[in-house]
PDB file of C-alpha atoms in Angstrom:
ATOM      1  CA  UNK E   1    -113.355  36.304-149.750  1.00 49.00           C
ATOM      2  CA  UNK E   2    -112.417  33.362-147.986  1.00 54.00           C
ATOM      3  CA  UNK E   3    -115.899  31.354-148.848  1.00 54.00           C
ATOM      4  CA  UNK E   4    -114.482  32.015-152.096  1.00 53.00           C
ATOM      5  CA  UNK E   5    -111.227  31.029-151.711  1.00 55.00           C
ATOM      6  CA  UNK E   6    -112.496  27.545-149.848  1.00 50.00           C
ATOM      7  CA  UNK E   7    -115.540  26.633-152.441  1.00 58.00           C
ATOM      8  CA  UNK E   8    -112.404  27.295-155.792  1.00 56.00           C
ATOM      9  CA  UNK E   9    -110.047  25.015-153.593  1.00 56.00           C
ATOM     10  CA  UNK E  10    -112.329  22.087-153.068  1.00 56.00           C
ATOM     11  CA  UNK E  11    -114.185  22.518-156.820  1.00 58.00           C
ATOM     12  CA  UNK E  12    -110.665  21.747-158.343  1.00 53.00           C
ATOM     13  CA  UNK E  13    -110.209  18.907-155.944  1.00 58.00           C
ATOM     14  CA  UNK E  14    -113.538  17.890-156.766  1.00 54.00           C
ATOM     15  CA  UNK E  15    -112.441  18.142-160.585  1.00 55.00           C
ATOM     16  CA  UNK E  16    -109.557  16.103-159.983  1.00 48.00           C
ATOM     17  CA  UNK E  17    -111.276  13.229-158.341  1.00 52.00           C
ATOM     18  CA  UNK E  18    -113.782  13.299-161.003  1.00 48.00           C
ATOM     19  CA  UNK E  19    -111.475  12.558-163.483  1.00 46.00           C
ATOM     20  CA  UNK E  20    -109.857  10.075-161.560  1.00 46.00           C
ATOM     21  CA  UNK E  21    -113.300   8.255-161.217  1.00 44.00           C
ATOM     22  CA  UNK E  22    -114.411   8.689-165.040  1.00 41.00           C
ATOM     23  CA  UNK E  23    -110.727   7.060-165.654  1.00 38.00           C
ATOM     24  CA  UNK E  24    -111.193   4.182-163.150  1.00 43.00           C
ATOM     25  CA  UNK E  25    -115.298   3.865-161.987  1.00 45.00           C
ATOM     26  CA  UNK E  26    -113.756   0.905-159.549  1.00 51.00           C
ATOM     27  CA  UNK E  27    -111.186  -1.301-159.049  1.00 52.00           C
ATOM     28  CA  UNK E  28    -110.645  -4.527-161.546  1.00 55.00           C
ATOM     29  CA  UNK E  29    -109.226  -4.959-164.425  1.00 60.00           C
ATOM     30  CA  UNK E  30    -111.065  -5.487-168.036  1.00 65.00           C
ATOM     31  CA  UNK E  31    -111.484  -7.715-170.762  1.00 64.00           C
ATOM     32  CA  UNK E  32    -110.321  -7.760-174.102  1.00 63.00           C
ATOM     33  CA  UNK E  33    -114.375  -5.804-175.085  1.00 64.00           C
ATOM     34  CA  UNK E  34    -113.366  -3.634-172.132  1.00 65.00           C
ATOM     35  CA  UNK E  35    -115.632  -4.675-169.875  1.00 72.00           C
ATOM     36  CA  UNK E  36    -115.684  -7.214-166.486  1.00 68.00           C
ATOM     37  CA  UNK E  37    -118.072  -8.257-163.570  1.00 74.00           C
ATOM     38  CA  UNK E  38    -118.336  -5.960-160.166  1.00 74.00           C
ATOM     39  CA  UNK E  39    -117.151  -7.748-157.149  1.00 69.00           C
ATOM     40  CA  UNK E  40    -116.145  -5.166-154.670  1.00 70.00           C
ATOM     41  CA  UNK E  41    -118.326  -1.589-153.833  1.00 68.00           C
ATOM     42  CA  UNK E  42    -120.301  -2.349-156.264  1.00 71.00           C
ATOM     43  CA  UNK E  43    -123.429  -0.203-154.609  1.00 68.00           C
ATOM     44  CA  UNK E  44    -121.302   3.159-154.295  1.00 67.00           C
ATOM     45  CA  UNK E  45    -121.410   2.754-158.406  1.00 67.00           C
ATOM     46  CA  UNK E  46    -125.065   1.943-159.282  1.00 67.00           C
ATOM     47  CA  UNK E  47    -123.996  -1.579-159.685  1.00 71.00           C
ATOM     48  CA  UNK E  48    -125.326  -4.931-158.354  1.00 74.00           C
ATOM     49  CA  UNK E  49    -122.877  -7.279-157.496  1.00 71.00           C
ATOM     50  CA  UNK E  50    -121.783 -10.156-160.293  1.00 69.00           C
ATOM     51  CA  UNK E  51    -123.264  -7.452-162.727  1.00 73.00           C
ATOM     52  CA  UNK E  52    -121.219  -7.083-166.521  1.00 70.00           C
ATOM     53  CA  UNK E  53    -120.418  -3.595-167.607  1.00 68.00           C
ATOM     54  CA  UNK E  54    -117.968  -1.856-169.714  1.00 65.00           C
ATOM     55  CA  UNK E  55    -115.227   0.808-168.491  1.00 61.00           C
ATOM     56  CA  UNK E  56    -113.535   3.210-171.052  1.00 53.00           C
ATOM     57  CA  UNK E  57    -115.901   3.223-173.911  1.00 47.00           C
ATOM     58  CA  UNK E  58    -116.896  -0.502-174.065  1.00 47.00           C
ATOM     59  CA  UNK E  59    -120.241  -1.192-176.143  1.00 43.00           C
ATOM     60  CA  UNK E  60    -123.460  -2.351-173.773  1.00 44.00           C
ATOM     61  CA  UNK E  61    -126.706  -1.323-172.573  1.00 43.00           C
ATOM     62  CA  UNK E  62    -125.458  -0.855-169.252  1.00 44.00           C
ATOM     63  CA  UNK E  63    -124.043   2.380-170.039  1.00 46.00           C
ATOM     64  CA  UNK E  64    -126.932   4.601-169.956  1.00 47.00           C
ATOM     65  CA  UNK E  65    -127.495   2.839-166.300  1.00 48.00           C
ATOM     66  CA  UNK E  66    -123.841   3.475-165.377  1.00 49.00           C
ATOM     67  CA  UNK E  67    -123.662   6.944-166.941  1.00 52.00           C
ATOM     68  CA  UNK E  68    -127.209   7.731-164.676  1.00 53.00           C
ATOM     69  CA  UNK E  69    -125.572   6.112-161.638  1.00 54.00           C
ATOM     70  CA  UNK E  70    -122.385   7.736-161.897  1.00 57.00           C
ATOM     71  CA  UNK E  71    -124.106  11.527-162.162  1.00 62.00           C
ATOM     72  CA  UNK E  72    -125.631  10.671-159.179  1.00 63.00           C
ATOM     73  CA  UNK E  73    -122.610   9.656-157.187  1.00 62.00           C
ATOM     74  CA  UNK E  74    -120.965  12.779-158.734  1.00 64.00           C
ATOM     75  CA  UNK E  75    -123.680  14.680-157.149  1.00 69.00           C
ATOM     76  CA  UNK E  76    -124.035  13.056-153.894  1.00 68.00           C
ATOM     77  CA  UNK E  77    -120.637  13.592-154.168  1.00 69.00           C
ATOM     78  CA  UNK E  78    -120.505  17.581-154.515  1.00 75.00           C
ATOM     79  CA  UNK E  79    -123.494  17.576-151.671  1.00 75.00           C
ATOM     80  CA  UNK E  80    -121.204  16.156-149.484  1.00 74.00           C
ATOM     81  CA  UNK E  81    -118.596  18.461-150.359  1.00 77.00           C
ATOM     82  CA  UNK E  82    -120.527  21.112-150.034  1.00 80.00           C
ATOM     83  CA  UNK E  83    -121.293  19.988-146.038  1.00 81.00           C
ATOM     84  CA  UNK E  84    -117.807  19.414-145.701  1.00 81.00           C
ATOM     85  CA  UNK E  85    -117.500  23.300-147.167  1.00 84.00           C
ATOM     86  CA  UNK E  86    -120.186  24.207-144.595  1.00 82.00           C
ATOM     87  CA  UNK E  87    -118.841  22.986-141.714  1.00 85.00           C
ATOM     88  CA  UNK E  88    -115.406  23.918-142.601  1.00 86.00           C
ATOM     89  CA  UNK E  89    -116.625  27.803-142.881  1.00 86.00           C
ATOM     90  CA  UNK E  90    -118.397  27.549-139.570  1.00 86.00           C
ATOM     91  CA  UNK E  91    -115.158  25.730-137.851  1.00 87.00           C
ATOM     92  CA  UNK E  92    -113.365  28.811-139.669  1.00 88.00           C
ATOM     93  CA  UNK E  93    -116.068  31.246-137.780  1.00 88.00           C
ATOM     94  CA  UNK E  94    -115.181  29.799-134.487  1.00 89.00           C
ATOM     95  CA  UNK E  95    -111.676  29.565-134.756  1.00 89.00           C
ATOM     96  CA  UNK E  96    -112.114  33.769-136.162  1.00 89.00           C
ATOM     97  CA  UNK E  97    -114.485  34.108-132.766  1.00 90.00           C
ATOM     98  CA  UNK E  98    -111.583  32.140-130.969  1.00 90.00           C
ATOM     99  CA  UNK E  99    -109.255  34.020-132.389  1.00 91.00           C
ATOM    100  CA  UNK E 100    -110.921  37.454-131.575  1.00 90.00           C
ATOM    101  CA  UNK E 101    -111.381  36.108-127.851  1.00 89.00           C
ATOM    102  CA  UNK E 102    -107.390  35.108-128.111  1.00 89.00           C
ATOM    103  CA  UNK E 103    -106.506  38.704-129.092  1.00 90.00           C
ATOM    104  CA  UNK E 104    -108.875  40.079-126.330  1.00 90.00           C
ATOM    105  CA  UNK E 105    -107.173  38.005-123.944  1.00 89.00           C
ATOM    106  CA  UNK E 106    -103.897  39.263-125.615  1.00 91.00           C
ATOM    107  CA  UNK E 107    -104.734  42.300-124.893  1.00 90.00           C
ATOM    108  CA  UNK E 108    -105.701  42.003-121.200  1.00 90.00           C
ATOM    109  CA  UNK E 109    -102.198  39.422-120.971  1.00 91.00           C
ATOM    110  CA  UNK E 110    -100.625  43.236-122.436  1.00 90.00           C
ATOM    111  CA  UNK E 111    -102.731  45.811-119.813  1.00 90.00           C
ATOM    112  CA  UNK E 112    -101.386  43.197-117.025  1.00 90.00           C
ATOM    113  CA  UNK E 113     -98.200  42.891-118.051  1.00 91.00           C
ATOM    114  CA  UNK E 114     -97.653  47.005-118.334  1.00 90.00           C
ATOM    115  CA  UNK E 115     -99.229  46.845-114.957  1.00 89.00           C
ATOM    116  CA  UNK E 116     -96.860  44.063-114.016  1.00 91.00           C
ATOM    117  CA  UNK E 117     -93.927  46.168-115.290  1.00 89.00           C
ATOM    118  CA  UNK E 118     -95.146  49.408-113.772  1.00 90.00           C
ATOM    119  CA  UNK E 119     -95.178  47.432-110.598  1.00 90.00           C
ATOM    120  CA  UNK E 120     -92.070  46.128-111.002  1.00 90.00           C
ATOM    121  CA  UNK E 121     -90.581  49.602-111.210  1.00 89.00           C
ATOM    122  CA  UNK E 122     -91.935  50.348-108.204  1.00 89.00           C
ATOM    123  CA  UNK E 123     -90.467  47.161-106.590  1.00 87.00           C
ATOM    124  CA  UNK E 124     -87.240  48.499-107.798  1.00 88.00           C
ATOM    125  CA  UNK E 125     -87.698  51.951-106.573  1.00 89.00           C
ATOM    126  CA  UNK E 126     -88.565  50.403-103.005  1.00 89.00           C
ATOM    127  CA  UNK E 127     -85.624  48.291-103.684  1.00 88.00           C
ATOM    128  CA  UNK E 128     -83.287  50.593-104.606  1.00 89.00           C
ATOM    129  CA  UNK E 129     -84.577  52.950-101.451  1.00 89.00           C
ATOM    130  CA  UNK E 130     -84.104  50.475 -99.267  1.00 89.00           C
ATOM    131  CA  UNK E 131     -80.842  49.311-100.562  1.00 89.00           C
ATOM    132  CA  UNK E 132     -79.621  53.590 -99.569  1.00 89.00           C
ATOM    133  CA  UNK E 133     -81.297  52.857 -95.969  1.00 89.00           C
ATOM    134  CA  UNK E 134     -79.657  49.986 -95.273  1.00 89.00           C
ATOM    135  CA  UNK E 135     -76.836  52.009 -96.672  1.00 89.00           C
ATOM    136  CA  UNK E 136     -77.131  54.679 -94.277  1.00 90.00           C
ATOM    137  CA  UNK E 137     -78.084  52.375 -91.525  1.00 90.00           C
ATOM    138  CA  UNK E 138     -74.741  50.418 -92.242  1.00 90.00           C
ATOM    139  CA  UNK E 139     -72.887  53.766 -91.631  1.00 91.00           C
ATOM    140  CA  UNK E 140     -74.636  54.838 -88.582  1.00 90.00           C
ATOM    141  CA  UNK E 141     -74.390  51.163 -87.039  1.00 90.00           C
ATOM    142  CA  UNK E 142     -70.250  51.781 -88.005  1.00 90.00           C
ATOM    143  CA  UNK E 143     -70.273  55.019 -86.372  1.00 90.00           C
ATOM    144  CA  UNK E 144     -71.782  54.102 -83.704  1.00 91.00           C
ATOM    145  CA  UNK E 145     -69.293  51.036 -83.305  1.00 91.00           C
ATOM    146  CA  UNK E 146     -66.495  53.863 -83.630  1.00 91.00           C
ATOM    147  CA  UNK E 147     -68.381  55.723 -80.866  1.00 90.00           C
ATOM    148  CA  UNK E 148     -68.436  53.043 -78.240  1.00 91.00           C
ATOM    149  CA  UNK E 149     -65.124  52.086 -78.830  1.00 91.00           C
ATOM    150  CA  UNK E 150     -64.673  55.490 -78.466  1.00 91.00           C
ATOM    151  CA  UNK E 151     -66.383  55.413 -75.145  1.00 91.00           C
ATOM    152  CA  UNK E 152     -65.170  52.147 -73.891  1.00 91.00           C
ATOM    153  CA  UNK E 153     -61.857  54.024 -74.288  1.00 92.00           C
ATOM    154  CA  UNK E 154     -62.970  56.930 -72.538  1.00 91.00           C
ATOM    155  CA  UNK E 155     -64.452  55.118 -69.793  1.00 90.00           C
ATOM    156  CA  UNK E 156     -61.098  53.016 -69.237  1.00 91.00           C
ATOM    157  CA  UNK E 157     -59.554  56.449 -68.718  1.00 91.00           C
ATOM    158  CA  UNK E 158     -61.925  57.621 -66.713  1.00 90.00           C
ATOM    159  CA  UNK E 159     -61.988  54.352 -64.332  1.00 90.00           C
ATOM    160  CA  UNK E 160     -58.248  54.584 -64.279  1.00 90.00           C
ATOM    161  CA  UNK E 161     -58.504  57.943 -63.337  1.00 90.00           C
ATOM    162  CA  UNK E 162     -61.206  56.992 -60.911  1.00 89.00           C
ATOM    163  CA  UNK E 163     -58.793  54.567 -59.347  1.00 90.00           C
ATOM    164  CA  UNK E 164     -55.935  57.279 -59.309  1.00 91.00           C
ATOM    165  CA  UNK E 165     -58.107  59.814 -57.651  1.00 91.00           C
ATOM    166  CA  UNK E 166     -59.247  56.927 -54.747  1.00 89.00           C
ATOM    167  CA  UNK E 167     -55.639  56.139 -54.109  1.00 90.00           C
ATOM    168  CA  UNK E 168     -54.683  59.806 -53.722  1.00 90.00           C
ATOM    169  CA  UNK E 169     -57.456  60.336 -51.471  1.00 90.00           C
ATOM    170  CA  UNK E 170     -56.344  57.197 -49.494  1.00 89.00           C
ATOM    171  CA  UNK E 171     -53.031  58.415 -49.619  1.00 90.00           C
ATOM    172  CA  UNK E 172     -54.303  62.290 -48.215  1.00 89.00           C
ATOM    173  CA  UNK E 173     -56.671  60.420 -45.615  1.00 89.00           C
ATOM    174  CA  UNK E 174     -53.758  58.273 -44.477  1.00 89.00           C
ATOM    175  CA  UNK E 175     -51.810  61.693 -44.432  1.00 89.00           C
ATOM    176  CA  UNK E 176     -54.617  63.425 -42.472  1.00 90.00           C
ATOM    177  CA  UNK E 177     -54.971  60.930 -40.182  1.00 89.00           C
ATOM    178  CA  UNK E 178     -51.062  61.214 -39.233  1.00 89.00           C
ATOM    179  CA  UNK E 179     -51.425  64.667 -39.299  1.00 89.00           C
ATOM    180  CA  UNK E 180     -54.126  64.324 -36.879  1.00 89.00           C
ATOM    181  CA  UNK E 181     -52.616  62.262 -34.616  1.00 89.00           C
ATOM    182  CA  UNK E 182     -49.500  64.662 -34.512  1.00 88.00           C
ATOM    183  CA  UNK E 183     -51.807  67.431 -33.511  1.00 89.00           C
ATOM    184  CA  UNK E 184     -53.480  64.926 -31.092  1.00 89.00           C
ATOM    185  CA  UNK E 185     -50.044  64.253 -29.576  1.00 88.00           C
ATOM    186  CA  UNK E 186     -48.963  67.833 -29.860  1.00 89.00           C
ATOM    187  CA  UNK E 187     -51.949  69.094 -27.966  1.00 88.00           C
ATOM    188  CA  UNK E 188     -51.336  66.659 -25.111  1.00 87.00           C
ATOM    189  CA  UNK E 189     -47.850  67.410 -25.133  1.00 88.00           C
ATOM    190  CA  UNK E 190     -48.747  70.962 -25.172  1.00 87.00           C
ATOM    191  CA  UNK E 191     -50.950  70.390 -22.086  1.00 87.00           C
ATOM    192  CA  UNK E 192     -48.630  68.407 -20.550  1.00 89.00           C
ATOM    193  CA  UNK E 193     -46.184  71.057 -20.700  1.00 87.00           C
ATOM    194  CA  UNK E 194     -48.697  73.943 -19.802  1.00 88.00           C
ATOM    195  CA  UNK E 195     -49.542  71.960 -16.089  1.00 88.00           C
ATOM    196  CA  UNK E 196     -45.583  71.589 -15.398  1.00 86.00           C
ATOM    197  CA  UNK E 197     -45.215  75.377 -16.181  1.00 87.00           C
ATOM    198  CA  UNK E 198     -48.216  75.680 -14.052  1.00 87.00           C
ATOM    199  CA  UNK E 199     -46.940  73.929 -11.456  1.00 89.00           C
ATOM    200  CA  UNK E 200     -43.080  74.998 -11.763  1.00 89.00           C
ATOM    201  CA  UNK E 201     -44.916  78.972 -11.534  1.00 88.00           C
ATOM    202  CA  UNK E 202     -46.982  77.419  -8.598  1.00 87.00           C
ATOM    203  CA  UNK E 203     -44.012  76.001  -7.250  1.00 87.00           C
ATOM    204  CA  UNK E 204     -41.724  79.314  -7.525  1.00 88.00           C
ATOM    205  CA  UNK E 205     -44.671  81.109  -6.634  1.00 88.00           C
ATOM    206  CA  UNK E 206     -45.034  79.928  -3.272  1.00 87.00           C
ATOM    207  CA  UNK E 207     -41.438  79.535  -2.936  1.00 88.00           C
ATOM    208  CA  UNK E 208     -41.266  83.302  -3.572  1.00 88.00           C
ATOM    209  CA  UNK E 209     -43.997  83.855  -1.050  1.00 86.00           C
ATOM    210  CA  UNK E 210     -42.546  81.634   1.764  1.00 86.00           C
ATOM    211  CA  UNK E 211     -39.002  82.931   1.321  1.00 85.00           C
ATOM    212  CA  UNK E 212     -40.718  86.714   1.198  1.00 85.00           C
ATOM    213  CA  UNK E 213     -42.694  85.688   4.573  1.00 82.00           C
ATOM    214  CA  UNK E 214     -39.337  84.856   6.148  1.00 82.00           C
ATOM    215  CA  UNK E 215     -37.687  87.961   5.395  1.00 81.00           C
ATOM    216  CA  UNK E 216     -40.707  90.076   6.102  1.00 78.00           C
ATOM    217  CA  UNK E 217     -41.077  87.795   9.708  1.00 80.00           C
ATOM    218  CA  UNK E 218     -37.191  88.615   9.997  1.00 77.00           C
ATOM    219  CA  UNK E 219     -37.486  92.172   9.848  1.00 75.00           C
ATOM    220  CA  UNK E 220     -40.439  92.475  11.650  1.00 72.00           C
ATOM    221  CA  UNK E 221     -38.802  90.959  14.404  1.00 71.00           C
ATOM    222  CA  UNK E 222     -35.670  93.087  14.426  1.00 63.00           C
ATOM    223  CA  UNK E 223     -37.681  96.512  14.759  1.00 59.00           C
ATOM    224  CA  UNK E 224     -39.678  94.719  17.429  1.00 57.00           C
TER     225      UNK E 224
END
């Protein structure tokens, strides 16, 4: 179809030229018998150079040559259009094969890109999961903050408390050791007074038994 297309497009071109050339064979201008002398391309045109001939239905013998050379150039002509038509159908093959490798790459370009976009989704998935752990990680790191100010607290307490206890048990030691040396002094006052009772019995004691000895000597001595 498109052989067809191509040859019917350059056979009306062809046409056109043709009767462009039958209407002016070469550039010059004519004579009053319509004819002149070749001086420029006169070999494309079956024509020697400095040769007479007529244009446009001017009388001469040169005609028949001129009407011979001219078929031939029309046909050399169409030849060469007909290469040109050639070559123009195989460029139109390859740029078809070009185009069917284009569209195959298209295609693979398509595959990649849905596997592109499939692995973007993923991406965003992972994304978007990691986005709620950094989430979640946010609000354990903040509780965790709250938890150790929380404990800092506590411990301030607790090492105040610490410190409160210490003193009290300085305070009781300090009392204890008072309390200790009361006893201390209480048990050698306690001894102290034991060995003057001790000695104030020992004392009476033997007074008793001298002044007892005396009467029982005076006595004795009487009934005697």
């Amino acid at each position: 179809m498109t052989r067809k297309i191509v040859t019917s497009f350059f056979i009306v071109i062809l046409s056109v030229c043709l009767t462009d050339i039958t209407a002016q064979s070469h550039p010059g201008n004519t004579d009053s018998n319509g004819g002149h002398t070749c001086r420029t391309n006169c070999g494309q045109y079956g024509l020697n150079y400095g040769e007479y001939h007529y244009h446009n239905g001017g009388s001469n013998n040169t005609n028949s040559s001129n009407d011979s050379s001219s078929s031939w150039y029309y046909e050399s002509q169409i030849e060469s259009f007909k290469e040109e038509i050639d070559t123009l159908e195989r460029q139109l093959n390859n740029l078809r094969n070009t185009v069917t490798d284009k569209n195959s790459e298209i295609e693979k370009l398509k595959t990649e890109n849905t596997s592109l976009k499939n692995n973007l989704k993923t991406y965003k998935n992972k994304e978007n999961s990691l986005k709620k752990d950094r989430k979640q990680l946010e609000n354990e790191k903040k509780e965790l903050t709250q938890k150790q100010k929380k404990f800092t607290i506590v411990k301030e307490q607790f090492t105040k408390e610490k410190e409160n206890i210490k003193k009290s048990l300085a305070e009781k030691e300090e009392a204890l050791a008072k309390r200790n040396n009361d006893m201390q002094r209480l048990k050698e006052q306690n001894r102290i007074n034991i060995l003057y009772s001790v000695l104030i019995t020992s004392a009476i004691m033997l007074i008793l038994y001298f002044s007892l000895r005396k009467i029982y000597l005076y006595y004795h001595n009487e009934d005697e």
